[in-house]
Coordinates of C-alpha atoms and ligand atoms in Angstrom, one line a residue:
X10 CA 39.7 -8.7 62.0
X11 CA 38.3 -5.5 62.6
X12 CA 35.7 -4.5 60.2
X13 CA 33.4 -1.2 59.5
X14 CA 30.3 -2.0 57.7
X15 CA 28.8 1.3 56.6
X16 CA 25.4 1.1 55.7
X17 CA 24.2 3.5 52.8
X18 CA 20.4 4.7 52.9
X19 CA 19.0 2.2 49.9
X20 CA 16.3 -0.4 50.0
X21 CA 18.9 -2.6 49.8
X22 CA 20.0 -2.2 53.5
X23 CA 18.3 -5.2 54.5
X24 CA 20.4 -7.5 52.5
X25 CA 23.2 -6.7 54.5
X26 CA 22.1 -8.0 57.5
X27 CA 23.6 -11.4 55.8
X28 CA 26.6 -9.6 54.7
X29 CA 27.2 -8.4 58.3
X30 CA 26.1 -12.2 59.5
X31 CA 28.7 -14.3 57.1
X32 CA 31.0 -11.2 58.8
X33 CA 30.6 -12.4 62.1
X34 CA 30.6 -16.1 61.5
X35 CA 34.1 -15.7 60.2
X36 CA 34.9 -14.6 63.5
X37 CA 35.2 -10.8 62.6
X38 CA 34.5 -8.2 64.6
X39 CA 31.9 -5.8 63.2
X40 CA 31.3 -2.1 63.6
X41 CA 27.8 -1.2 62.0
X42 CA 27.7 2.8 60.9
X43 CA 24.3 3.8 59.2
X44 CA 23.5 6.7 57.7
X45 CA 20.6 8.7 58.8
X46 CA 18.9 7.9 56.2
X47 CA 19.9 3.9 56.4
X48 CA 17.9 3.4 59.8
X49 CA 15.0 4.7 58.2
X50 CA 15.4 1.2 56.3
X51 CA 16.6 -1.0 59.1
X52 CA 16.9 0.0 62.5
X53 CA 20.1 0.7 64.8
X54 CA 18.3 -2.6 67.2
X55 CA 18.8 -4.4 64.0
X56 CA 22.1 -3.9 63.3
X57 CA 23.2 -3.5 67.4
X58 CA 21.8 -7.1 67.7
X59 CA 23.5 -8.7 64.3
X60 CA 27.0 -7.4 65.3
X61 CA 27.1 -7.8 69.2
X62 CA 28.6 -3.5 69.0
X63 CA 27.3 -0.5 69.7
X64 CA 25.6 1.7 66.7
X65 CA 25.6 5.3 65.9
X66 CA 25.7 7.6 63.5
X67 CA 26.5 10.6 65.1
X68 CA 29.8 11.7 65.4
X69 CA 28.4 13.8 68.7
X70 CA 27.7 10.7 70.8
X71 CA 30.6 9.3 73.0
X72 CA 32.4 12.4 71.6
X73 CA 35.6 11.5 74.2
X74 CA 36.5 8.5 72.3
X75 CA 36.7 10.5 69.0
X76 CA 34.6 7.6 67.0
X77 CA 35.4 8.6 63.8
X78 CA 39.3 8.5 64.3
X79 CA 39.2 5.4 66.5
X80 CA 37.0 3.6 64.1
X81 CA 38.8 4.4 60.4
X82 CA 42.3 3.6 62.2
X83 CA 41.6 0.9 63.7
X84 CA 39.4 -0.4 61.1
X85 CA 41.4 -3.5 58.9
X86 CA 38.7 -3.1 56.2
X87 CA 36.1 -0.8 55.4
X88 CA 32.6 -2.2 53.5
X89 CA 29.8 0.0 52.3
X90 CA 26.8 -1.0 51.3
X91 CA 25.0 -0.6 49.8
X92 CA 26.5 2.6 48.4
X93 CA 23.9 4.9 47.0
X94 CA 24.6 7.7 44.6
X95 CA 24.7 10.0 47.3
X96 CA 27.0 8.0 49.7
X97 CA 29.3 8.1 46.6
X98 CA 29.3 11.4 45.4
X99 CA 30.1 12.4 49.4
X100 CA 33.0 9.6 49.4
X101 CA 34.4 11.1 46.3
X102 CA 34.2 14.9 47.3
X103 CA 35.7 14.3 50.2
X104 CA 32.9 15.3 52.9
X105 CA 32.7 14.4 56.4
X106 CA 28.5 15.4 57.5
X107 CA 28.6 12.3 59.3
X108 CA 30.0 9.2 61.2
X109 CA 30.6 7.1 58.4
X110 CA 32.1 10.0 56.0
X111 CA 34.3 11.0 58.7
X112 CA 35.9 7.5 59.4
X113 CA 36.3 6.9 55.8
X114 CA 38.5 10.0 55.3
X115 CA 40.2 8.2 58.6
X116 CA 40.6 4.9 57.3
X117 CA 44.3 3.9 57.0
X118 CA 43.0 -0.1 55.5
X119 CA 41.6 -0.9 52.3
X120 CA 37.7 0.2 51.8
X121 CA 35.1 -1.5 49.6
X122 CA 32.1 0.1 47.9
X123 CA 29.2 -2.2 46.8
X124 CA 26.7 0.2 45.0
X125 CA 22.7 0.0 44.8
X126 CA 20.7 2.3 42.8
X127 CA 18.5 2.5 39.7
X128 CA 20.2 2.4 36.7
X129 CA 20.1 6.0 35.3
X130 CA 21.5 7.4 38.9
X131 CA 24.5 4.5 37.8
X132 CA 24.8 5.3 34.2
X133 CA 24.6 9.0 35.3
X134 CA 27.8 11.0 34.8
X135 CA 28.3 12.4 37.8
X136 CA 28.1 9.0 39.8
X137 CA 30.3 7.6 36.9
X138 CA 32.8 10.3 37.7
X139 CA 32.8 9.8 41.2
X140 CA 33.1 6.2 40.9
X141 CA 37.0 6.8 38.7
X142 CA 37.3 9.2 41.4
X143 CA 37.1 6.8 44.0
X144 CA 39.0 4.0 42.1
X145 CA 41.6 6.4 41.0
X146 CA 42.3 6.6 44.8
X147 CA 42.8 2.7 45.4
X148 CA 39.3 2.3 46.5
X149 CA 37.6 -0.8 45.2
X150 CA 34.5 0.2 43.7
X151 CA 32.3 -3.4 42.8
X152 CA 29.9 -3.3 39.2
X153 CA 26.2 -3.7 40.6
X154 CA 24.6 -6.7 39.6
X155 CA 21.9 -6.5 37.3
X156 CA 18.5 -7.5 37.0
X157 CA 15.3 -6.7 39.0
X158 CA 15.4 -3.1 40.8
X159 CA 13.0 -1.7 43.5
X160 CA 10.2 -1.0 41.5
X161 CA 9.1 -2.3 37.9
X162 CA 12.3 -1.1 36.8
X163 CA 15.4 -3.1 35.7
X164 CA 19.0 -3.3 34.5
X165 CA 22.3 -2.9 36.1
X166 CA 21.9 -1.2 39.7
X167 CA 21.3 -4.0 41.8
X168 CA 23.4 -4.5 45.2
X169 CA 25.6 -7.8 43.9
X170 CA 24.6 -10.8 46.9
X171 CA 25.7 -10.8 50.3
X172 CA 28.1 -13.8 49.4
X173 CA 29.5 -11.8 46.5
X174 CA 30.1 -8.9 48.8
X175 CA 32.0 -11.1 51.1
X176 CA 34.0 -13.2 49.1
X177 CA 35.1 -9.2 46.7
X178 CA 35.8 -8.2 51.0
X179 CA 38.0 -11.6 51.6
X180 CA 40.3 -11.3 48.4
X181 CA 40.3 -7.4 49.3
X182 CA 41.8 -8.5 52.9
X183 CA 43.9 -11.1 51.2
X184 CA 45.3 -8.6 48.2
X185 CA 46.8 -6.1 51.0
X186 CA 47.8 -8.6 53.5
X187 CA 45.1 -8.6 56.1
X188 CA 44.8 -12.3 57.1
X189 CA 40.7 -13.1 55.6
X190 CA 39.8 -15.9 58.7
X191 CA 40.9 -15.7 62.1
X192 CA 42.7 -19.0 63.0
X193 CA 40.0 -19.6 65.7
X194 CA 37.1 -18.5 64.3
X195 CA 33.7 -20.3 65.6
X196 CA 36.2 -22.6 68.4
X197 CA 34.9 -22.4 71.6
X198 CA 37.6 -22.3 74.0
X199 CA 38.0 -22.6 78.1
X200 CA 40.5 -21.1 80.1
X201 CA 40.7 -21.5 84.1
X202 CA 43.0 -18.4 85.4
X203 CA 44.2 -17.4 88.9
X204 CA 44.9 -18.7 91.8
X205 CA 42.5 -20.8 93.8
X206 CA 41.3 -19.6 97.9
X207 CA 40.6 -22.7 100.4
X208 CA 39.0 -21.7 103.0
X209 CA 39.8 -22.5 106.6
X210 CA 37.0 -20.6 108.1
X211 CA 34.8 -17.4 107.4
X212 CA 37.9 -15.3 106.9
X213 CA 41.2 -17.1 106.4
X214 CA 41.9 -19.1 103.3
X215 CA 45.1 -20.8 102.0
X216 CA 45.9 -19.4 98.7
X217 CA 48.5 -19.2 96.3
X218 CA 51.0 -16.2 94.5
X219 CA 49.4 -16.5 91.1
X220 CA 48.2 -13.1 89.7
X221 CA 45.8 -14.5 86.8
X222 CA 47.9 -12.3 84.4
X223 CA 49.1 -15.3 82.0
X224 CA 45.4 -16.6 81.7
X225 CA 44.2 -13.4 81.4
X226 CA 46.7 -12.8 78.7
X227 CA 45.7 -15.8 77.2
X228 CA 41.7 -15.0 77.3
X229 CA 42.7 -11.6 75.0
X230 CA 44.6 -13.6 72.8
X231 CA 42.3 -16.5 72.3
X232 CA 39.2 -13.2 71.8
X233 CA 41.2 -11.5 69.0
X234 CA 42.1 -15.2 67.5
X235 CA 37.9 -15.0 66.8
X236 CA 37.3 -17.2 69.5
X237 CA 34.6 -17.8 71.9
X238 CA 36.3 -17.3 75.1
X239 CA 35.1 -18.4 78.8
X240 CA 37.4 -17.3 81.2
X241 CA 37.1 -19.5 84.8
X242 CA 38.9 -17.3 87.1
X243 CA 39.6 -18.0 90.6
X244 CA 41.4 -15.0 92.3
X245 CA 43.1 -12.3 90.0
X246 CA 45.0 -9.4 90.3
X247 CA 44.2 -8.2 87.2
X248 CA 40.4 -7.6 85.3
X249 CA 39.4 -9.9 82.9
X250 CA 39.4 -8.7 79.3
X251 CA 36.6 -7.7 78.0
X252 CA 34.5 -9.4 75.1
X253 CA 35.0 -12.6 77.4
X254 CA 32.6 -15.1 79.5
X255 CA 33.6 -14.7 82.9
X256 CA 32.7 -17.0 85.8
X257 CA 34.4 -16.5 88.9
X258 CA 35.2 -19.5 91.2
X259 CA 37.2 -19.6 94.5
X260 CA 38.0 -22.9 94.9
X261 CA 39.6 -26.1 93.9
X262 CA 36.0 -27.8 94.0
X263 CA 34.1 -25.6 92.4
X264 CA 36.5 -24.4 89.3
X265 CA 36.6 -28.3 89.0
X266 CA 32.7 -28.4 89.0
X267 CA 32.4 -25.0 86.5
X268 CA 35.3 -26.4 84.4
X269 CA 34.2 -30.0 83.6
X270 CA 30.7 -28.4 82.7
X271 CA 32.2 -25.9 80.5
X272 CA 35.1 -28.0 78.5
X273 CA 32.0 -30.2 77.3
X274 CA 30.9 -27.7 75.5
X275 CA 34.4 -26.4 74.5
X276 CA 37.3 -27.0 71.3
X277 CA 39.7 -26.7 73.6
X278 CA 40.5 -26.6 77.4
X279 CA 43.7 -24.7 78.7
X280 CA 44.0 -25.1 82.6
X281 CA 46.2 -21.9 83.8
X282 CA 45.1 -21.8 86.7
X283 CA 46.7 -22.2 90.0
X284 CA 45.2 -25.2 91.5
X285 CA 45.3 -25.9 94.9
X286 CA 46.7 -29.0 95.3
X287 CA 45.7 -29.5 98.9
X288 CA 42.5 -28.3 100.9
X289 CA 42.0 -27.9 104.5
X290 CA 40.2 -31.3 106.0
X291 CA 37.8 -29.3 108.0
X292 CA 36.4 -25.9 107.1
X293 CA 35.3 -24.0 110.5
X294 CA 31.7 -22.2 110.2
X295 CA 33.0 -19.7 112.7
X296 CA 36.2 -17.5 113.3
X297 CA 39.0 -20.0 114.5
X298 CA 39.7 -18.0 117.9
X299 CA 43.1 -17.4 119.2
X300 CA 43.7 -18.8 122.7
X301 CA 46.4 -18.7 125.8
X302 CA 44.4 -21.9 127.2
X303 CA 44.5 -24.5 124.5
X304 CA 46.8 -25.6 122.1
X305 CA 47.8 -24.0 118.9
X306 CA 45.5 -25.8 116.1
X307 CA 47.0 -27.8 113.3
X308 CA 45.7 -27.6 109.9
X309 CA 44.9 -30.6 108.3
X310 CA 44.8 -31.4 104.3
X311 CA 43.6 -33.1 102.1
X312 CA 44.3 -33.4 98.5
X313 CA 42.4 -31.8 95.8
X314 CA 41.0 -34.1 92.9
X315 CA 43.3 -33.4 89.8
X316 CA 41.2 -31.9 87.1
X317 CA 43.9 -31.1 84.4
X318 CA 43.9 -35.0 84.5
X319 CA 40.5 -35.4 85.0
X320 CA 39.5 -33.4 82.1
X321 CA 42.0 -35.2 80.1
X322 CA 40.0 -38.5 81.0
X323 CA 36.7 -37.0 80.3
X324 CA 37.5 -36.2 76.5
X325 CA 39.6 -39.4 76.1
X326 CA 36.5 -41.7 77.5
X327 CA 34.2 -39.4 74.9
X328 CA 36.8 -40.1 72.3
X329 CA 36.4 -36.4 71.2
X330 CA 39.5 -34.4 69.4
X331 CA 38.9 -31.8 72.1
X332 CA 42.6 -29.8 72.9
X333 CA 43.9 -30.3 76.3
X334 CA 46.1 -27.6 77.4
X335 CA 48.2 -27.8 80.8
X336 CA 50.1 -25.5 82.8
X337 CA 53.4 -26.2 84.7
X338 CA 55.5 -24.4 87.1
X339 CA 58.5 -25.7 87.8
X340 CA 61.9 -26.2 89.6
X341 CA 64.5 -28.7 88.8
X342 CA 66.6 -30.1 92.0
X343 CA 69.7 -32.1 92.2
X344 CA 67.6 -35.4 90.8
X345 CA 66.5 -33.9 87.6
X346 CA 66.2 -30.6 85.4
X347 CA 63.4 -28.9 84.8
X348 CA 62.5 -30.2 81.0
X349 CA 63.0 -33.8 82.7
X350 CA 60.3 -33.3 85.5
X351 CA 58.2 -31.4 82.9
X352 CA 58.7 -34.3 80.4
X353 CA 57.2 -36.8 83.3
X354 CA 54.0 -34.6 84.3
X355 CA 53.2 -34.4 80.6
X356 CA 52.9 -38.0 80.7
X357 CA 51.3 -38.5 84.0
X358 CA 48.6 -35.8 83.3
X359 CA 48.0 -37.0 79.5
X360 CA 47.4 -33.6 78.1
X361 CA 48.2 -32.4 74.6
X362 CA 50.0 -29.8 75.4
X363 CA 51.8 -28.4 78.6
X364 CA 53.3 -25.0 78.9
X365 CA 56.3 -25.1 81.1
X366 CA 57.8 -22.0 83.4
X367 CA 60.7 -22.1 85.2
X368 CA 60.3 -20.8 89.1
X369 CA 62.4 -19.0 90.8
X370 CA 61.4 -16.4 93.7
X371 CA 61.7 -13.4 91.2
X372 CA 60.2 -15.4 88.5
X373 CA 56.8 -15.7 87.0
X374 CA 54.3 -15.4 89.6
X375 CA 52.8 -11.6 89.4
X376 CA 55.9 -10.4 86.7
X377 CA 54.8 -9.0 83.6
X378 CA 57.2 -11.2 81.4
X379 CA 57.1 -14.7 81.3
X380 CA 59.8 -17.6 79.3
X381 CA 58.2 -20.9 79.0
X382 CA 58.6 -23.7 76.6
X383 CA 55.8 -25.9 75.3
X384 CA 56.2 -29.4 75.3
X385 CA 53.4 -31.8 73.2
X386 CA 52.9 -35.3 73.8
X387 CA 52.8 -35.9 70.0
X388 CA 56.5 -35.5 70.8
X389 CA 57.2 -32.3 68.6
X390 CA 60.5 -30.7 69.3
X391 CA 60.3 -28.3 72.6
X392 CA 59.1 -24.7 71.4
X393 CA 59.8 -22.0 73.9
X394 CA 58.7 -18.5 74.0
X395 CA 59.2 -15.2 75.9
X396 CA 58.7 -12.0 76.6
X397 CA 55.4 -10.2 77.9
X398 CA 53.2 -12.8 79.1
X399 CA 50.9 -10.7 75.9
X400 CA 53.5 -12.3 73.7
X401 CA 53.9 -15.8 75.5
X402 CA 49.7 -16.3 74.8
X403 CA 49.9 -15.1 71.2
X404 CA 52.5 -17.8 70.8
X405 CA 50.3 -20.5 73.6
X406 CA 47.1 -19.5 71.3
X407 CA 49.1 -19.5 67.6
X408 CA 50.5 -22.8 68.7
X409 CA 46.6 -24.1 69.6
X410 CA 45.7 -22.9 66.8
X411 CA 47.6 -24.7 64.4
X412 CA 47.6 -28.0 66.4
X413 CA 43.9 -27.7 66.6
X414 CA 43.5 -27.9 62.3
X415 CA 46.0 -30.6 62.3
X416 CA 43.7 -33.0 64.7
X417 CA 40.2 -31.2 64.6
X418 CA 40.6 -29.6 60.5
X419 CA 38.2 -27.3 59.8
X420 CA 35.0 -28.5 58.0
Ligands
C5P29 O1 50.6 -30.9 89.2 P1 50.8 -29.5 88.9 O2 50.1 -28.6 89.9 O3 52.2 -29.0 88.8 O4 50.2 -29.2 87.5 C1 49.9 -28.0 87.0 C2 48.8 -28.1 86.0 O5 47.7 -28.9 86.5 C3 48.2 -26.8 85.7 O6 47.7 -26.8 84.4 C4 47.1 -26.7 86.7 O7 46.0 -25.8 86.3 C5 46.6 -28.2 86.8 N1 46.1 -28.6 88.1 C6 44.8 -29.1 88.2 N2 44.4 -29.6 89.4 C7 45.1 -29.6 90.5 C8 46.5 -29.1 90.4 C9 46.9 -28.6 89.2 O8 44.1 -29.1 87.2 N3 44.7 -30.1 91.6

């Protein structure tokens, strides 16, 4: 989920760096705005490096993508802390004097104060008034903890723990519906797109019509699921999304080099990619020339090693629960349908799960809808999806997702 973390100008600040770490762990994605007077307790390097995103608090930097607006819509939850009098008193009244004022009269989610301060600026009237102010408006407003304050001073003012902070921020997401974990949260997860180039010689390959939209799609998906996502892509039509690890391949041999090297280190392995299944024999180191005085040449092949399969007998001979994840275009002829040939590659290739399209000439390759059905070799019932290959990879990833806590639960 999408989460601001405003940072109030307190001594205080510094315990949030653990609020905005047991943030990220979960697999959320973390905006940091301080106020001024915040980085002159922790610095924007601080919180830039602790949430992996930009930090400012000016609402004058990057002023074409209108922060404040962009931030408090799109925000799913909205955490300050600590919340100092001031912080409060500008919350209540309504002022926008800077970043994190402005996207909190934006916000459109829920928003969670956790104040800090000694205890007469608490017990204080004023900050007591603003306080029903701001809970009289559906904002949750947390009790500081008591105890030990900055200086010799205690009694109720204390910012409540990090864990405290987090746990008041999940039941906040629960309570209005925002799912509190993202179902792939701290996964790692490997996804070969595209369509692979063999080369016959310095400037002719054999390729294929894949577009690397579907992986692509699936990449996105996999992200906002609060993955870690590597994205092997062999030739694409499209850019890869961004918050992704790319690592571009042309070939059969090498995605089959990068992707055995990366599923070890991977929860789950989805092959998308176009594989060519055959290779040229002979690669020429110079321009194969045209001639009137010899013979046309013919192209020999040879086949490419299999790595869907491969991969499959990598994880079974290291007897991990890793998720295998297959692709599979086909076409169904007068011997069989298409369910009955995708029904025998299933089996030949051993994977967990294979994704099946249908082929025609208008059909899948370089469209922007897709209709597959996923088959698993745990034998549940076909599930098939469609519509924009967005929708088909929230399904493919959903579907990962839930059979990755069945055989791999979360510990
Ligand atoms: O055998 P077929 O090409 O129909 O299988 C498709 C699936 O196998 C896809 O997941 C594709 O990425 C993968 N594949 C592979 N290595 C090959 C050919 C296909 O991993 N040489």
């Amino acid at each position: 989920m999408r989460i601001v973390l405003g940072v109030g100008g307190g001594i205080a600040a510094y315990k949030v760096a653990s609020l905005l770490r047991l943030f990220t762990e979960a697999g959320h994605d973390v905006t940091v705005i301080p106020t001024e007077a915040a980085t002159r307790f922790v610095g924007v390097a601080t919180w830039e490096a602790l949430s992996g995103n930009p930090v400012t608090n000016s609402v004058f930097d990057d002023v074409d993508q209108v922060k404040h607006v962009r931030l408090g819509h799109e925000a799913d939850l909205i955490v300050v802390a600590p919340a100092t009098a001031d912080l409060l008193a500008r919350a209540a009244t309504g002022q926008a004097s800077d970043l994190l004022t402005n996207t909190l009269l934006m916000a459109s989610g829920p928003v969670l104060f956790a104040p800090a301060m000694h205890t007469e600026m608490w017990q204080h009237a004023a900050t007591q008034a603003n306080v029903e102010t701001l809970r009289s408006r559906g904002v949750t407003v947390l009790e500081p903890a008591s105890g030990r304050l900055t200086g010799s001073d205690s009694g109720p003012g204390r910012l409540p723990e990090p864990e405290a902070i987090f746990e008041a921020a999940i039941a906040l997401m629960q309570d209005t519906g925002v799912p509190a974990h993202l179902p792939l949260a701290g996964r790692t997860v490997t996804i070969s797109a595209g369509g692979t180039r063999e080369p016959l010689d310095p400037v002719r390959f054999l390729g294929n019509r894949s577009s690397g939209k579907q992986g692509v799609a699936l990449a996105a998906a996999a992200r906002d699921a609060g993955a870690t996502v590597r994205l092997v892509a062999a030739h694409m039509e499209v850019p890869a999304p961004a918050g992704v690890e790319l690592i571009a391949v042309e070939t059969a041999l090498q995605l089959r080099e990068v992707m055995l090297a990366a599923a070890a280190e991977s929860d789950v392995v989805i092959m998308a990619a176009a594989v060519a299944d055959f290779r040229p024999a002979e690669v020429s180191g110079s321009k194969i020339k045209k001639r009137d005085d010899t013979a046309d040449p013919v192209i020999t092949l040879v086949r490419n090693p299999d790595i869907l399969h491969e991969l499959v007998g990598v994880r079974d001979a290291a007897g991990s629960s890793q998720l295998v994840v297959g692709f599979a275009a086909e076409t169904g002829d007068e011997q069989g349908d298409v369910l009955s040939y995708a029904e025998a590659k299933l089996k030949r290739k051993g994977c967990d799960l294979l994704v099946v399209n249908h082929v025609g000439a208008d059909k899948v390759f370089g469209q922007d809808n897709n209709s597959v059905v996923i088959l698993s070799r745990a034998g549940a019932e076909p599930q098939s999806a469609s519509g924009s290959k967005q929708d088909v990879a929230a399904i493919v990833i959903d579907r990962v997702a839930s059979e990755l806590s069945r055989v791999f639960p979360r510990t």
